Amino acid sequence: MKTFETESIDLAAFLTAAGNPPTVYLKPNASRALFEFTETEELREAIVSYERGAALPAKKLLTTRSALYREASRVVREGGGR
């Protein structure tokens, strides 16, 4: 199974709000969490939409970003590897 990883919380929030839930983890010796997504056609389309400046409902996007920020902070604080 192929995956797509990003450190960008903004991209991760967009992809998550578009229906693609990530796994949040920390690579060994890293200081920033990574957001890992299962690579699907829907995910690729969402990435292209993000790069083209597509809009999502602001409340959904901000709520999703806040939740991902909390999860990423927890993973970094606890040293959460895979």
Coordinates of N, CA and C in Angstrom, one line a residue:
M1 N 0.9 -1.2 0.0 CA 0.0 0.0 0.0 C 0.9 1.2 0.0
K2 N 0.7 2.1 -1.0 CA 1.5 3.4 -1.0 C 0.9 4.4 -0.1
T3 N 1.7 5.3 0.4 CA 1.3 6.3 1.2 C 1.9 7.7 0.8
F4 N 1.3 8.7 1.3 CA 1.7 10.1 1.0 C 1.9 10.7 2.4
E5 N 3.1 11.4 2.5 CA 3.4 12.0 3.8 C 3.6 13.5 3.6
T6 N 3.3 14.3 4.6 CA 3.5 15.7 4.6 C 3.7 16.2 6.0
E7 N 4.5 17.2 6.2 CA 4.7 18.0 7.4 C 3.7 19.2 7.5
S8 N 3.2 19.5 6.3 CA 2.3 20.7 6.2 C 1.0 20.5 6.9
I9 N 0.7 21.2 8.0 CA -0.5 21.0 8.7 C -1.7 21.6 7.9
D10 N -1.4 22.6 7.1 CA -2.4 23.2 6.2 C -2.9 22.2 5.1
L11 N -1.9 21.5 4.5 CA -2.3 20.5 3.5 C -3.0 19.4 4.2
A12 N -2.5 18.9 5.3 CA -3.1 17.8 6.0 C -4.5 18.1 6.4
A13 N -4.7 19.3 6.9 CA -6.1 19.7 7.3 C -7.0 19.7 6.1
F14 N -6.6 20.2 4.9 CA -7.4 20.2 3.7 C -7.7 18.8 3.3
L15 N -6.7 17.9 3.3 CA -6.9 16.5 2.9 C -7.8 15.8 3.8
T16 N -7.7 16.0 5.1 CA -8.5 15.4 6.1 C -10.0 15.9 6.0
A17 N -10.1 17.2 5.9 CA -11.5 17.8 5.7 C -12.2 17.3 4.5
A18 N -11.4 16.9 3.5 CA -11.9 16.4 2.2 C -12.2 14.9 2.3
G19 N -12.0 14.3 3.5 CA -12.4 12.9 3.7 C -11.3 11.9 3.7
N20 N -10.1 12.4 3.9 CA -8.9 11.5 3.9 C -8.2 11.5 5.2
P21 N -8.6 10.6 6.2 CA -8.0 10.7 7.5 C -6.5 10.3 7.5
P22 N -5.7 11.0 8.3 CA -4.2 10.6 8.3 C -3.9 9.8 9.6
T23 N -2.7 9.2 9.5 CA -2.0 8.7 10.7 C -1.0 9.8 11.0
V24 N -0.9 10.2 12.3 CA 0.0 11.2 12.7 C 1.1 10.5 13.5
Y25 N 2.4 10.7 13.1 CA 3.5 10.0 13.8 C 4.8 10.8 13.7
L26 N 5.8 10.4 14.4 CA 7.0 11.1 14.5 C 8.1 10.1 14.1
K27 N 8.9 10.5 13.1 CA 10.1 9.7 12.7 C 11.2 9.8 13.8
P28 N 12.0 8.8 14.0 CA 13.1 8.8 14.9 C 13.9 10.1 14.7
N29 N 14.3 10.7 15.8 CA 15.2 11.9 15.8 C 14.5 13.1 15.1
A30 N 13.2 13.1 14.9 CA 12.5 14.3 14.3 C 11.9 15.1 15.3
S31 N 11.7 16.4 15.0 CA 11.1 17.3 15.9 C 9.7 17.8 15.5
R32 N 9.3 17.3 14.3 CA 7.9 17.7 13.8 C 7.2 16.4 13.4
A33 N 5.9 16.4 13.7 CA 5.0 15.3 13.3 C 4.8 15.2 11.8
L34 N 4.6 14.0 11.3 CA 4.3 13.8 9.9 C 2.8 13.3 9.9
F35 N 2.2 13.7 8.8 CA 0.8 13.3 8.5 C 0.9 12.3 7.4
E36 N 0.5 11.1 7.6 CA 0.6 10.0 6.6 C -0.8 9.6 6.1
F37 N -1.0 9.6 4.8 CA -2.3 9.3 4.2 C -2.1 8.1 3.3
T38 N -3.1 7.2 3.2 CA -3.2 6.2 2.2 C -3.4 6.8 0.9
E39 N -2.5 6.4 -0.1 CA -2.6 7.0 -1.4 C -3.8 6.3 -2.2
T40 N -4.7 7.2 -2.6 CA -5.9 6.8 -3.4 C -6.1 7.8 -4.5
E41 N -6.9 7.5 -5.4 CA -7.3 8.4 -6.4 C -7.9 9.7 -5.8
E42 N -8.8 9.5 -4.8 CA -9.4 10.6 -4.2 C -8.4 11.5 -3.5
L43 N -7.4 10.9 -2.9 CA -6.3 11.7 -2.2 C -5.6 12.5 -3.3
R44 N -5.2 11.9 -4.4 CA -4.5 12.6 -5.4 C -5.3 13.8 -6.0
E45 N -6.6 13.5 -6.1 CA -7.5 14.6 -6.6 C -7.6 15.8 -5.6
A46 N -7.6 15.4 -4.3 CA -7.6 16.4 -3.2 C -6.3 17.2 -3.2
I47 N -5.2 16.6 -3.4 CA -3.9 17.3 -3.5 C -3.9 18.3 -4.6
V48 N -4.3 17.9 -5.8 CA -4.4 18.8 -6.9 C -5.4 19.9 -6.6
S49 N -6.5 19.6 -6.0 CA -7.4 20.7 -5.7 C -6.8 21.7 -4.7
Y50 N -6.1 21.2 -3.7 CA -5.4 22.1 -2.8 C -4.4 23.0 -3.5
E51 N -3.6 22.4 -4.4 CA -2.6 23.2 -5.1 C -3.2 24.2 -6.0
R52 N -4.4 23.9 -6.5 CA -5.1 24.9 -7.4 C -5.9 25.9 -6.6
G53 N -5.8 25.9 -5.3 CA -6.5 26.9 -4.5 C -8.0 26.6 -4.2
A54 N -8.4 25.4 -4.2 CA -9.8 25.0 -4.0 C -10.2 25.4 -2.6
A55 N -11.4 25.8 -2.4 CA -11.9 26.2 -1.1 C -12.8 25.0 -0.4
L56 N -12.7 25.0 0.9 CA -13.6 24.1 1.7 C -14.2 25.0 2.7
P57 N -15.3 24.6 3.3 CA -16.0 25.4 4.3 C -15.0 25.8 5.4
A58 N -14.9 27.0 5.7 CA -13.9 27.5 6.7 C -14.0 26.9 8.0
K59 N -15.2 26.7 8.6 CA -15.4 26.1 9.9 C -14.9 24.7 9.9
K60 N -15.2 23.9 8.9 CA -14.7 22.5 8.8 C -13.2 22.5 8.7
L61 N -12.6 23.3 7.9 CA -11.2 23.4 7.7 C -10.5 23.8 9.0
L62 N -11.0 24.8 9.7 CA -10.3 25.3 10.9 C -10.5 24.3 12.1
T63 N -11.7 23.7 12.2 CA -11.9 22.7 13.2 C -10.9 21.5 13.0
T64 N -10.8 21.1 11.7 CA -9.9 19.9 11.4 C -8.5 20.3 11.7
R65 N -8.1 21.5 11.3 CA -6.7 21.9 11.5 C -6.4 21.9 13.0
S66 N -7.3 22.4 13.8 CA -7.1 22.5 15.3 C -7.0 21.1 15.9
A67 N -7.8 20.2 15.4 CA -7.7 18.8 15.9 C -6.4 18.2 15.5
L68 N -5.9 18.4 14.3 CA -4.6 17.8 13.8 C -3.5 18.5 14.6
Y69 N -3.6 19.8 14.9 CA -2.5 20.4 15.7 C -2.4 19.8 17.1
R70 N -3.5 19.6 17.7 CA -3.5 18.9 19.0 C -2.9 17.5 19.0
E71 N -3.3 16.8 18.0 CA -2.8 15.4 17.8 C -1.3 15.4 17.5
A72 N -0.8 16.3 16.6 CA 0.6 16.4 16.3 C 1.4 16.8 17.5
S73 N 0.9 17.8 18.3 CA 1.6 18.2 19.5 C 1.7 17.1 20.5
R74 N 0.6 16.3 20.6 CA 0.7 15.1 21.5 C 1.7 14.1 21.1
V75 N 1.7 13.8 19.8 CA 2.7 12.9 19.2 C 4.1 13.3 19.5
V76 N 4.4 14.6 19.2 CA 5.8 15.2 19.4 C 6.1 15.1 20.9
R77 N 5.2 15.5 21.8 CA 5.4 15.6 23.2 C 5.7 14.2 23.8
E78 N 5.0 13.2 23.3 CA 5.1 11.8 23.8 C 6.2 11.0 23.0
G79 N 6.7 11.6 21.9 CA 7.7 10.9 21.1 C 7.1 9.7 20.3
G80 N 5.9 9.9 19.8 CA 5.1 8.9 19.2 C 5.6 8.4 17.8
G81 N 6.4 7.4 17.8 CA 6.8 6.8 16.5 C 5.7 5.8 16.1
R82 N 6.0 5.1 15.0 CA 5.1 4.1 14.5 C 5.4 2.8 15.0

